[in-house]
Coordinates of C-alpha atoms and ligand atoms in Angstrom, one line a residue:
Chain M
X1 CA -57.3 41.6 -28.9
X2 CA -57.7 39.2 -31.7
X3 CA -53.7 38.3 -32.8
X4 CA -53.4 35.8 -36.2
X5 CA -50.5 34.7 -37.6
X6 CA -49.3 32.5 -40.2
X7 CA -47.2 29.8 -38.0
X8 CA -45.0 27.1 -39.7
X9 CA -47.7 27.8 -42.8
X10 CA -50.6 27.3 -40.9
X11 CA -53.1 30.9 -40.2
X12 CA -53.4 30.5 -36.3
X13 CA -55.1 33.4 -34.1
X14 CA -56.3 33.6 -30.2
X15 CA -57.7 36.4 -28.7
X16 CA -55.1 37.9 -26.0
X17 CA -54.0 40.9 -24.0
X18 CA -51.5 43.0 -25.2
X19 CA -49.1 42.2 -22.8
X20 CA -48.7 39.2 -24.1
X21 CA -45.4 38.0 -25.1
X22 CA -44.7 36.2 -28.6
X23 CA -43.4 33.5 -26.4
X24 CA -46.1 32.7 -24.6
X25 CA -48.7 33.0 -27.5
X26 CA -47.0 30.0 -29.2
X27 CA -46.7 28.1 -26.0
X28 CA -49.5 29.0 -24.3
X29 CA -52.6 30.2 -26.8
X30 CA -51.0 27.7 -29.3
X31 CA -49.8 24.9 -27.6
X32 CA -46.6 25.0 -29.4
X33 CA -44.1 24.7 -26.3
X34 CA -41.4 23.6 -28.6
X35 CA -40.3 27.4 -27.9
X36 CA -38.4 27.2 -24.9
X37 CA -38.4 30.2 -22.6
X38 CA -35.1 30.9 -19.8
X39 CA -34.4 34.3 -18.8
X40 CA -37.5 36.6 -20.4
X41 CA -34.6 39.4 -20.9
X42 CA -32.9 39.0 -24.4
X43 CA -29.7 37.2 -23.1
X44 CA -30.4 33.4 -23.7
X45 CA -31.4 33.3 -27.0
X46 CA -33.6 30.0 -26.2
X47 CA -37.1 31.9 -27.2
X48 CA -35.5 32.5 -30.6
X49 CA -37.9 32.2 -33.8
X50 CA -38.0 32.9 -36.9
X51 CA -40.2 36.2 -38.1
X52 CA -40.4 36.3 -41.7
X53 CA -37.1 34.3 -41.8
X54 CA -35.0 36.6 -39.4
X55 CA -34.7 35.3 -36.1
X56 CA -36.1 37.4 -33.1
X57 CA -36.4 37.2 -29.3
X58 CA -39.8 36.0 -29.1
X59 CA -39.8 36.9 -25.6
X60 CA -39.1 40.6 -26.6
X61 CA -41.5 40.5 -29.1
X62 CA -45.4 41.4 -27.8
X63 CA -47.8 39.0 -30.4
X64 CA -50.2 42.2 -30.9
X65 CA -47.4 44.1 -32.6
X66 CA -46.3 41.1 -35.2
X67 CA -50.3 40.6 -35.7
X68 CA -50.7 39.3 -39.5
X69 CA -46.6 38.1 -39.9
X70 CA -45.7 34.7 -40.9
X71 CA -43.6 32.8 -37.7
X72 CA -41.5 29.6 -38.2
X73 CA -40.8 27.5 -34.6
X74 CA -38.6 24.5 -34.5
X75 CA -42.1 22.6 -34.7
X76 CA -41.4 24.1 -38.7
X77 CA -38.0 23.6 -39.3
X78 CA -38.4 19.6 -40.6
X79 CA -40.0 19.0 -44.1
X80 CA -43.8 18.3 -44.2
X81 CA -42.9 14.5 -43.9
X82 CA -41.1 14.9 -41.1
X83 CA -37.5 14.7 -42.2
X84 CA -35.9 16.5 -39.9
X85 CA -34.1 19.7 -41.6
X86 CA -30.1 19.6 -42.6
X87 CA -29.5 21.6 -39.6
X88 CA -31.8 19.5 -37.3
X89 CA -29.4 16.3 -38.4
X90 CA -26.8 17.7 -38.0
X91 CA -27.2 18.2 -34.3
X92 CA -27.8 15.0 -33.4
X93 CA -25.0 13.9 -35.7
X94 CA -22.4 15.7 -33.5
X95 CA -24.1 15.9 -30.6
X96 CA -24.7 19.1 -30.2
X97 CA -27.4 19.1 -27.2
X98 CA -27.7 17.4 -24.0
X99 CA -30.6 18.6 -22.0
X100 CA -32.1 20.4 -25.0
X101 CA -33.3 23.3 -23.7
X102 CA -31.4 25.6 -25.5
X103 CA -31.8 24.0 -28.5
X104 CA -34.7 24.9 -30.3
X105 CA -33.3 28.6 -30.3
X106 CA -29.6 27.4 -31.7
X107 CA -32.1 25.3 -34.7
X108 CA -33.7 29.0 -35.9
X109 CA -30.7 30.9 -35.2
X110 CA -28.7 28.5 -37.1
X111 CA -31.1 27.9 -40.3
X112 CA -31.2 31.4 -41.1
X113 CA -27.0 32.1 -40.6
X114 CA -26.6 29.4 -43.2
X115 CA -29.3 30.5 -45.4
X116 CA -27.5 34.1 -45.5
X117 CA -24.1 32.4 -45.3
X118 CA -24.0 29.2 -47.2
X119 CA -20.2 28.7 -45.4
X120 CA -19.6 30.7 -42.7
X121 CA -15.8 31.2 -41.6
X122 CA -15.1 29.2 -37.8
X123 CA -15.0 33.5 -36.7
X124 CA -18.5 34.1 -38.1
X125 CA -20.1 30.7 -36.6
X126 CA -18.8 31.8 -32.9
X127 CA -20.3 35.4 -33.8
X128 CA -23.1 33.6 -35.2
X129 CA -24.1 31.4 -32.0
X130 CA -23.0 34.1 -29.6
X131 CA -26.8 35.4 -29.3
X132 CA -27.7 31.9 -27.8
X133 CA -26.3 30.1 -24.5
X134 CA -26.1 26.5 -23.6
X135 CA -25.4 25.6 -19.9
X136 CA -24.4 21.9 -21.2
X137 CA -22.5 21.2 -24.1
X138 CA -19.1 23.5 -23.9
X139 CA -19.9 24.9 -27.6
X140 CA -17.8 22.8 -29.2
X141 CA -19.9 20.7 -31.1
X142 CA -22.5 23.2 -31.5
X143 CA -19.4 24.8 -33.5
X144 CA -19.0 21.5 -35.6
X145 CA -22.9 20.6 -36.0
X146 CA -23.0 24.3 -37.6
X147 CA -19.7 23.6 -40.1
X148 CA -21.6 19.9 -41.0
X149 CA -24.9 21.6 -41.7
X150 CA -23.1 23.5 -44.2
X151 CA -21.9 20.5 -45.9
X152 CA -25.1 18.7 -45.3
X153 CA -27.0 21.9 -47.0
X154 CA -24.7 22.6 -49.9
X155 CA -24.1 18.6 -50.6
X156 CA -28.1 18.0 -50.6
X157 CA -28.3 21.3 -53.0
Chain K
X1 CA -41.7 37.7 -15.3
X2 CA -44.4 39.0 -17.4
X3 CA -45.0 42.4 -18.0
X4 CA -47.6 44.3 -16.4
X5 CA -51.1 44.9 -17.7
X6 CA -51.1 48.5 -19.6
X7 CA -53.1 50.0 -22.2
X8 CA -52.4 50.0 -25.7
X9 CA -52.4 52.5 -28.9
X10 CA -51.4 50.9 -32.4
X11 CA -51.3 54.3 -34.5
X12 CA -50.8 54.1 -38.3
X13 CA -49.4 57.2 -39.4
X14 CA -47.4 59.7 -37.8
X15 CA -49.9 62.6 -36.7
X16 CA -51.8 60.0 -35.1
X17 CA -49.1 58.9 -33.1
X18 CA -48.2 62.4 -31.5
X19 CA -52.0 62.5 -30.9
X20 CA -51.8 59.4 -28.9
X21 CA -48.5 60.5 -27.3
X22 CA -49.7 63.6 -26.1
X23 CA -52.9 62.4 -25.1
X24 CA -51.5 59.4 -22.7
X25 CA -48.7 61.8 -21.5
X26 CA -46.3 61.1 -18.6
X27 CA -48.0 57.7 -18.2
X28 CA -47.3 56.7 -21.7
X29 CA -44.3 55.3 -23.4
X30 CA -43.3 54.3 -26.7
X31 CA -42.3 51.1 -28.2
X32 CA -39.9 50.9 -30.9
X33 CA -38.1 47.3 -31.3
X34 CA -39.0 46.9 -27.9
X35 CA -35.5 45.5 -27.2
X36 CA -35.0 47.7 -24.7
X37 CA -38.5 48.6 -23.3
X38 CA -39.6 45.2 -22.9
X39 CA -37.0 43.6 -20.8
X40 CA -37.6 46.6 -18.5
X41 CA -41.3 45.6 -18.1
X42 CA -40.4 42.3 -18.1
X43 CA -38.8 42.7 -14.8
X44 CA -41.2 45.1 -13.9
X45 CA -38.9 47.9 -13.6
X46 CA -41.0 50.3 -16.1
X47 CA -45.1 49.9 -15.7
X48 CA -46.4 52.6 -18.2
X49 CA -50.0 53.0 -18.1
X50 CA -50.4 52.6 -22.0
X51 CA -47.8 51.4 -24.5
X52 CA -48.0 53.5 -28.0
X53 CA -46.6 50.7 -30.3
X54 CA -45.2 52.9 -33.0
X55 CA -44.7 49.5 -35.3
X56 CA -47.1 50.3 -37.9
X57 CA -47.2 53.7 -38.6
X58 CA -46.5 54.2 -42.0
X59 CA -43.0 56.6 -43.4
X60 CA -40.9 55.4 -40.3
X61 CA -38.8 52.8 -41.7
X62 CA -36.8 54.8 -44.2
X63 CA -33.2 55.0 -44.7
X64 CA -31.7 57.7 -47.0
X65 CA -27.9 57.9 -47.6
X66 CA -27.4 61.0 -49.5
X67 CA -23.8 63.3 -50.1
X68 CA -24.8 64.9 -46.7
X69 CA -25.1 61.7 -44.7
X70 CA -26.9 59.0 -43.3
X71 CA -30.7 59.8 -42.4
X72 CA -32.4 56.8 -40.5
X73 CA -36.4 56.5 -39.8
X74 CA -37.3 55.7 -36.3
X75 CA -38.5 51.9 -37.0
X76 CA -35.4 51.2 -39.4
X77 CA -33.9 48.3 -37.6
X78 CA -30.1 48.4 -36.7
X79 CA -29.9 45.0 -38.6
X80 CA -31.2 46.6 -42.0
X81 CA -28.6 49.7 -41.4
X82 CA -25.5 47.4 -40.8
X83 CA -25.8 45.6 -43.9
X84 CA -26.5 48.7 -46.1
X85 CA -23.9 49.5 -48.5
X86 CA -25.1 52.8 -49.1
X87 CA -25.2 54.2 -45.5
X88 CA -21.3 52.4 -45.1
X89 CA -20.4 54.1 -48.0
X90 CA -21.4 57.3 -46.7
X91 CA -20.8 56.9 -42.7
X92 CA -18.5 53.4 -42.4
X93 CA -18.8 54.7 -38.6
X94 CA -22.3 53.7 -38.7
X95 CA -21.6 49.7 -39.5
X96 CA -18.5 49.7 -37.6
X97 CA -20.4 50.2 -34.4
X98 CA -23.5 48.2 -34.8
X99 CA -21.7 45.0 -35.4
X100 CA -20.8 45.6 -31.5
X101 CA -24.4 46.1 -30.7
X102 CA -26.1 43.1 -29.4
X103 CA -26.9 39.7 -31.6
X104 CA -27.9 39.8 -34.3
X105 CA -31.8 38.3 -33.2
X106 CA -31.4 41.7 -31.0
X107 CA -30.3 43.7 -34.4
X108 CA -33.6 42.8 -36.3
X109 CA -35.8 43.7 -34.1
X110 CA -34.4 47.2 -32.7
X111 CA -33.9 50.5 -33.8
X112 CA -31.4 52.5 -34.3
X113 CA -33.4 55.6 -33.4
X114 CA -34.3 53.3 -30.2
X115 CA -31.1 53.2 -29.2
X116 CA -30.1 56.9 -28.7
X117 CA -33.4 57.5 -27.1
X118 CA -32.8 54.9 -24.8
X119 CA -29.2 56.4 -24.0
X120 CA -27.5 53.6 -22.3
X121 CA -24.2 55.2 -21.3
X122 CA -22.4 51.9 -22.3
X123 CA -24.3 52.3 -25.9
X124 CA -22.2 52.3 -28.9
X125 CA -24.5 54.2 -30.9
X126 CA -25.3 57.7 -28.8
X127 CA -20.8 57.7 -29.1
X128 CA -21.5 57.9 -32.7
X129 CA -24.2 60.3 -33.0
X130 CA -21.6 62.1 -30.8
X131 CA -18.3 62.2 -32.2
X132 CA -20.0 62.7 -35.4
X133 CA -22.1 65.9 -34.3
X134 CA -25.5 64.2 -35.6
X135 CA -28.7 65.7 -34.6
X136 CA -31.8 63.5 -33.6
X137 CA -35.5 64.8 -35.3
X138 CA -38.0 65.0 -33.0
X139 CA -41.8 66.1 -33.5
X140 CA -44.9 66.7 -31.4
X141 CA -48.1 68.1 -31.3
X142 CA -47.3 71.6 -29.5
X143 CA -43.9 71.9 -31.0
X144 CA -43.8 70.9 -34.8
X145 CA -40.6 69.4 -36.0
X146 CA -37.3 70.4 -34.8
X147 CA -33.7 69.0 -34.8
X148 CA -31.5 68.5 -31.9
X149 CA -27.8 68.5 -32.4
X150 CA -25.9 65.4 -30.4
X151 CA -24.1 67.6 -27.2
X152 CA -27.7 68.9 -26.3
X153 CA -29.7 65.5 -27.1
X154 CA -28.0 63.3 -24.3
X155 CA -28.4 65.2 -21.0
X156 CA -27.8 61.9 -18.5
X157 CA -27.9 58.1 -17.9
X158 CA -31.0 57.2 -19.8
X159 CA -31.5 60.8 -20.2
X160 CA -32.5 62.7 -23.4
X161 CA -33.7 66.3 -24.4
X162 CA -37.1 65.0 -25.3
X163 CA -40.5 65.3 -23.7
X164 CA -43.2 63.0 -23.0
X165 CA -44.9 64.5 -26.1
X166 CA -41.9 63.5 -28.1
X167 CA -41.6 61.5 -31.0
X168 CA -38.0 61.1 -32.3
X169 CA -38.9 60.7 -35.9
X170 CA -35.2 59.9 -37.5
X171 CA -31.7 60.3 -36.8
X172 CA -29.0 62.3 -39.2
X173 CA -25.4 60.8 -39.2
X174 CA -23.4 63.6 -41.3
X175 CA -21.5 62.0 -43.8
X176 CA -17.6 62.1 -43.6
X177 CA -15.5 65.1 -44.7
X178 CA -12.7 63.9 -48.0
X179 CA -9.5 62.2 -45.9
X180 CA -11.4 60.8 -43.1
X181 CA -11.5 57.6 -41.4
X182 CA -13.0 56.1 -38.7
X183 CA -12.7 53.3 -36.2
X184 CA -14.5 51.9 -32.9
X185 CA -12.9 49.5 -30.6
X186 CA -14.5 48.4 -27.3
X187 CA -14.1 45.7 -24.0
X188 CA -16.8 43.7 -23.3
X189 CA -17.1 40.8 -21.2
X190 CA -18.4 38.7 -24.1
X191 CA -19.0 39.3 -27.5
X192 CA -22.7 41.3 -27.7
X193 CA -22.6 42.4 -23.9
X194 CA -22.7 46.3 -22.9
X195 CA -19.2 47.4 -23.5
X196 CA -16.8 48.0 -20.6
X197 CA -15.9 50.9 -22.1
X198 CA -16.0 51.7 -26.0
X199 CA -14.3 54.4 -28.4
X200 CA -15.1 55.6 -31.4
X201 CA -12.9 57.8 -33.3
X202 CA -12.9 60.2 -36.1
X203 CA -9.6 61.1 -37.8
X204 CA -8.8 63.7 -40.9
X205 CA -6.1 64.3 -42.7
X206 CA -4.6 67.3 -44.9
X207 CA -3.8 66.8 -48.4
X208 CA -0.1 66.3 -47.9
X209 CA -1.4 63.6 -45.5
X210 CA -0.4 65.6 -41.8
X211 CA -3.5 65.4 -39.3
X212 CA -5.9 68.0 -39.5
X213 CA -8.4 66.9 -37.0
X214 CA -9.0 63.8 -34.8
X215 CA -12.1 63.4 -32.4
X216 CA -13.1 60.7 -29.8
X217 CA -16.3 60.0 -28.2
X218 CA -16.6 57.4 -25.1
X219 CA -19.1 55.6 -24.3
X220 CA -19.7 53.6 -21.2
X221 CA -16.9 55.9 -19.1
X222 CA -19.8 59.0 -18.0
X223 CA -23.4 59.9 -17.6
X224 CA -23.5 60.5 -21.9
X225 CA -20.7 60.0 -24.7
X226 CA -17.5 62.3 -23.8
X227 CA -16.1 63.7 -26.3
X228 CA -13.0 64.9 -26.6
X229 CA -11.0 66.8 -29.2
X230 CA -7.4 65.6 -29.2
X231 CA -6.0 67.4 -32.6
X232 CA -2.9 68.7 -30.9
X233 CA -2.3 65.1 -29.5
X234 CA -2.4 63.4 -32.2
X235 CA -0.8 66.2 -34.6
X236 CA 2.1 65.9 -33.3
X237 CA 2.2 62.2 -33.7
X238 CA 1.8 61.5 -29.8
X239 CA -1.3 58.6 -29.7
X240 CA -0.4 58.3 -26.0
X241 CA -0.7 62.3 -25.1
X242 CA -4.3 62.0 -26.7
X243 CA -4.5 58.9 -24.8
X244 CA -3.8 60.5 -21.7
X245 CA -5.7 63.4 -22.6
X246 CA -8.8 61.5 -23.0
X247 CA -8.0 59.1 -19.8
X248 CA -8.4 62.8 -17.4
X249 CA -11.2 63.6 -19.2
X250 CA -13.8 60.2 -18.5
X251 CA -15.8 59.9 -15.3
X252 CA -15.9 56.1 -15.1
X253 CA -17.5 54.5 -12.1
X254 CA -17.3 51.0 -10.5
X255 CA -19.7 48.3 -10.9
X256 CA -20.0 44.8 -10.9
X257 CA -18.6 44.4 -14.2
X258 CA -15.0 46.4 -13.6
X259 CA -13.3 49.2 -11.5
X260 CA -13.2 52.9 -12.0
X261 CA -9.8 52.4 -12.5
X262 CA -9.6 50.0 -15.1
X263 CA -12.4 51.5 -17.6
X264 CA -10.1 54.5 -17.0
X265 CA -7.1 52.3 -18.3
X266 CA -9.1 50.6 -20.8
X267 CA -10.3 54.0 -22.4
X268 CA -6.4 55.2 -23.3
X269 CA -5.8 51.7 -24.8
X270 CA -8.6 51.7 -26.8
X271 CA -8.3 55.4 -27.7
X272 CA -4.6 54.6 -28.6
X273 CA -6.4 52.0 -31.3
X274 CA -9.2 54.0 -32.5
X275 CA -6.5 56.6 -33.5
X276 CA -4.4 54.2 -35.0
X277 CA -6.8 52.0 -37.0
X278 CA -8.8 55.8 -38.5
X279 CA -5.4 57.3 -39.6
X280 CA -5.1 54.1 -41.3
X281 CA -8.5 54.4 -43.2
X282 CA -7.7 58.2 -43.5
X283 CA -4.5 57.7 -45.5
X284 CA -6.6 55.2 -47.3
X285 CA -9.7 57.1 -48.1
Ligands
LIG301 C1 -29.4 41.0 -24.5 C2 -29.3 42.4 -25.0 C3 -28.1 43.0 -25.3 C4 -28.0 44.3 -25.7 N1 -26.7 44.8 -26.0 C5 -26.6 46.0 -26.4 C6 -25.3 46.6 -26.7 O1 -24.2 45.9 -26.6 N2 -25.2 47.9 -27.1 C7 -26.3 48.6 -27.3 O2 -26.2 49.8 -27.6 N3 -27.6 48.2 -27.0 C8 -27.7 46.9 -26.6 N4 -29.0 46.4 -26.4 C9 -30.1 47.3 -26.5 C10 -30.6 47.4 -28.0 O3 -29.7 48.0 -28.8 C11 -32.0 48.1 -28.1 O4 -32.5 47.7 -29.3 C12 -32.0 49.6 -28.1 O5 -31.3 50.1 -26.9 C13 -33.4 50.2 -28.0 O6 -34.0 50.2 -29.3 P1 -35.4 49.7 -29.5 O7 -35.9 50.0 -30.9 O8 -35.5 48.2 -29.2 O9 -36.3 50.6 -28.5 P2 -37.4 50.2 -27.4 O10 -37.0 49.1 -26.5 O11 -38.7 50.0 -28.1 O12 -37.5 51.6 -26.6 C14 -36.4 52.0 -25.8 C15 -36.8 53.4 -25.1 O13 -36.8 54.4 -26.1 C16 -38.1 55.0 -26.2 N5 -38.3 55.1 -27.7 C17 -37.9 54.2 -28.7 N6 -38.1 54.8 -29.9 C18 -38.6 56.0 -29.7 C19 -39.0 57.0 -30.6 N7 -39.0 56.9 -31.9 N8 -39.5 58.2 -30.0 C20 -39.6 58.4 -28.7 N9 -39.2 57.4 -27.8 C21 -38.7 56.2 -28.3 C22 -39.0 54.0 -25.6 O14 -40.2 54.6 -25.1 C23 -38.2 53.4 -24.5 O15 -38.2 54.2 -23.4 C24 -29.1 45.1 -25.9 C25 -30.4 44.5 -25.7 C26 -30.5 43.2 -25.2 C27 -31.9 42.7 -24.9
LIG302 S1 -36.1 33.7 -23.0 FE1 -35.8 35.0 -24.6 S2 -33.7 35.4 -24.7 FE2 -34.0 34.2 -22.9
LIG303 S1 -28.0 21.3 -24.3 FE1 -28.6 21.9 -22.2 S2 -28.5 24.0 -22.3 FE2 -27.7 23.5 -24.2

């Protein structure tokens, strides 16, 4: 079946079965392996994108049934010069990854709590990230990189 | 893993998609929000022979809060029902339990409707339908449209009162009676896992604020929610009777998560804080 959608602003289609996973239409019809995949279940949060600005599971997502919707990966989430986004800076500010591979999930899951919560309490950041594990870090400066992206976001505003 | 090859039906209104349920039958399954279905065939536990993605039929994402209650279209995504101020204003019970459900990545993508179909006995939401005496709308080719109060909807684990045919088309949540409040408290393991064992309560008061009638429902202690009526209990201004009550009246079982035994004492704390925190909100209401 033909799938298109619009991905970080750009119309992309491939022709696939149905079976296949949102995941592995960006990574592997699309070539955009920026998506990481860990557990195929729902529990790590790593496949995490953005569907019309909410994150989802792309992994429990099938491509045919999102067919025509708009998709943001964390290939999208730096400006069109490649500046990386607010969120994206501060990460590596704090240091909020190690390996990585976890990180393009806590990126989407991230932009889109601050863009419904300009300044999220330190309860609804924990609630916030609790979707999404990291086998590295300890949290704790995911925790701060999500505080400083507020204050990155509201003092570029 | 991936899932397994099946076929697929994308119907776009409703009677097409009891045509396509009935015709694929037995081998056929539905897929709401797929937050459920798909980590099944993920790990190839479920291999339907076609998949009827209900996703874009037209009429099923609606959500009505009305004096009656809450009425919520089988593709209205727990996400959009949690933040609604209308259906909290109407059923708070409704918000109160889907903030336990999940993440919220999980939230935007499944149903509410989903959910009780699905019947997980650790599920908050099948409690709520439960204690509140809801009634799921189903619909299929044969047998029209018919409603199906809560106590005969959930007949075991993963268990419901509706056919292959089946199409649960929306959900009813009855709105609250004046004086009521309502509260549900759970254990899980981390913050969006399957509850250890969950409680939802419903409490009313009289006028001259004594207890007119308090309900519980369980969920994640039995096959389906329990619930359990515990008006003299609590009438008489005993939380740890009802507690009690409610502890001999749970068939928990062990697993790899916790004991029988300690579900059993998790219910009457949390059935001791339901209680509490609804009388609260009924006083207040
Ligand atoms: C990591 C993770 C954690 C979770 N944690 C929780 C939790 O804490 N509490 C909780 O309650 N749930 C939890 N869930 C499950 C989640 O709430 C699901 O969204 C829900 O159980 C199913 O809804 P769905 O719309 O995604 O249904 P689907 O997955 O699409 O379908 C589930 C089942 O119901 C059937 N079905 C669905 N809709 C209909 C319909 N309208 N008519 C007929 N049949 C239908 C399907 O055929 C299928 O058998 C979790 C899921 C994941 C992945
Ligand atoms: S790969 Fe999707 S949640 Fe783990
Ligand atoms: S940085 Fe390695 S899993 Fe998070």
């Amino acid at each position: 079946m033909l799938v298109t959608l619009t991905v970080n602003g750009v119309r992309r289609g491939a022709s696939v079965p149905p079976r296949r996973l949102l995941s592995d239409f960006l990574r592997h019809d699309l070539a955009l392996t920026g998506t990481h995949v860990g557990c195929e279940h729902g529990v790590c949060g790593c496949c995490t994108v953005l569907l019309d600005g909410e994150p989802v599971r792309s992994c429990l997502t099938f491509a045919v049934t999102v067919d025509g919707r708009e998709v943001t990966t964390v290939e999208g989430l730096a400006r069109a010069d490649g500046e990386m986004s607010p969120v994206q800076r501060a990460f590596a500010e704090c240091h909020a990854l190690q390996c990585g591979f976890c990180t393009p999930g806590f990126l989407c899951a991230v932009t889109a709590l601050l863009r419904d919560d300009p300044a999220p309490s330190e309860r609804q950041v924990r609630e916030g990230i609790s979707g999404n594990l990291c086998r590295c870090t300890g949290y704790q400066n995911i925790v701060k990189a999500v505080h400083r992206a507020a204050d990155l976001i509201a003092e570029e505003s | 893993m991936k899932p397994p090859p099946f076929g697929y039906r994308a119907p776009r209104e409703v009677g097409q998609a009891l045509a396509d349920i009935a015709a694929v039958g037995e081998d056929g399954k539905v897929l709401a929000g797929g937050q459920s279905l798909i980590p099944l065939l993920n790990m190839r536990l479920a291999a339907p022979g076609t998949v009827v993605d209900i996703n874009r039929v037209a009429g099923l994402d609606t959500l009505t809060a009305g004096p009656d209650g809450v009425r919520v279209g089988a593709l209205t995504r727990q996400a959009r029902v949690e933040r609604s101020e209308e259906a909290a204003a109407v059923q708070p019970l409704l918000r109160q339990a889907l903030r336990l459900v999940a993440h919220p990545a999980i939230r935007n993508r499944g149903t509410v409707v989903g959910s009780l179909v699905h019947a997980d006995p650790a599920a908050e939401l099948p409690a709520v339908l439960a204690v509140l005496d809801g009634s799921v709308r189903l619909a299929s080719v044969a047998d029209g449209e018919r409603d199906v109060p809560a106590r005969e909807f959930f007949t075991g684990p993963l268990e419901v009162a509706a056919g292959p045919d089946d199409l649960a088309v929306s959900a009813f949540f009855p709105a609250l009676p004046p004086r009521t409040g309502t509260a549900f408290h759970e254990v899980s393991r981390r913050h969006g896992d399957f509850a250890l064992a969950g409680v939802a309560a419903v409490v009313t008061m009289r006028a001259d604020l004594g207890l007119e009638e308090a309900r519980v429902a369980c969920a994640g202690v039995g096959p389906v929610p329990i619930v359990v009526d515990v008006t003299a209990e609590a009438g008489a201004g005993d939380r740890a009777a009802a507690a009690h009550t409610v502890r001999e009246r749970i068939e928990p079982e062990d697993d790899v998560h916790a004991g029988a035994a300690y579900r059993r004492h998790l219910i009457g704390v949390l059935t001791e804080r339901a209680l509490a925190e609804a009388s609260r909100r009924a006083a207040d209401a």
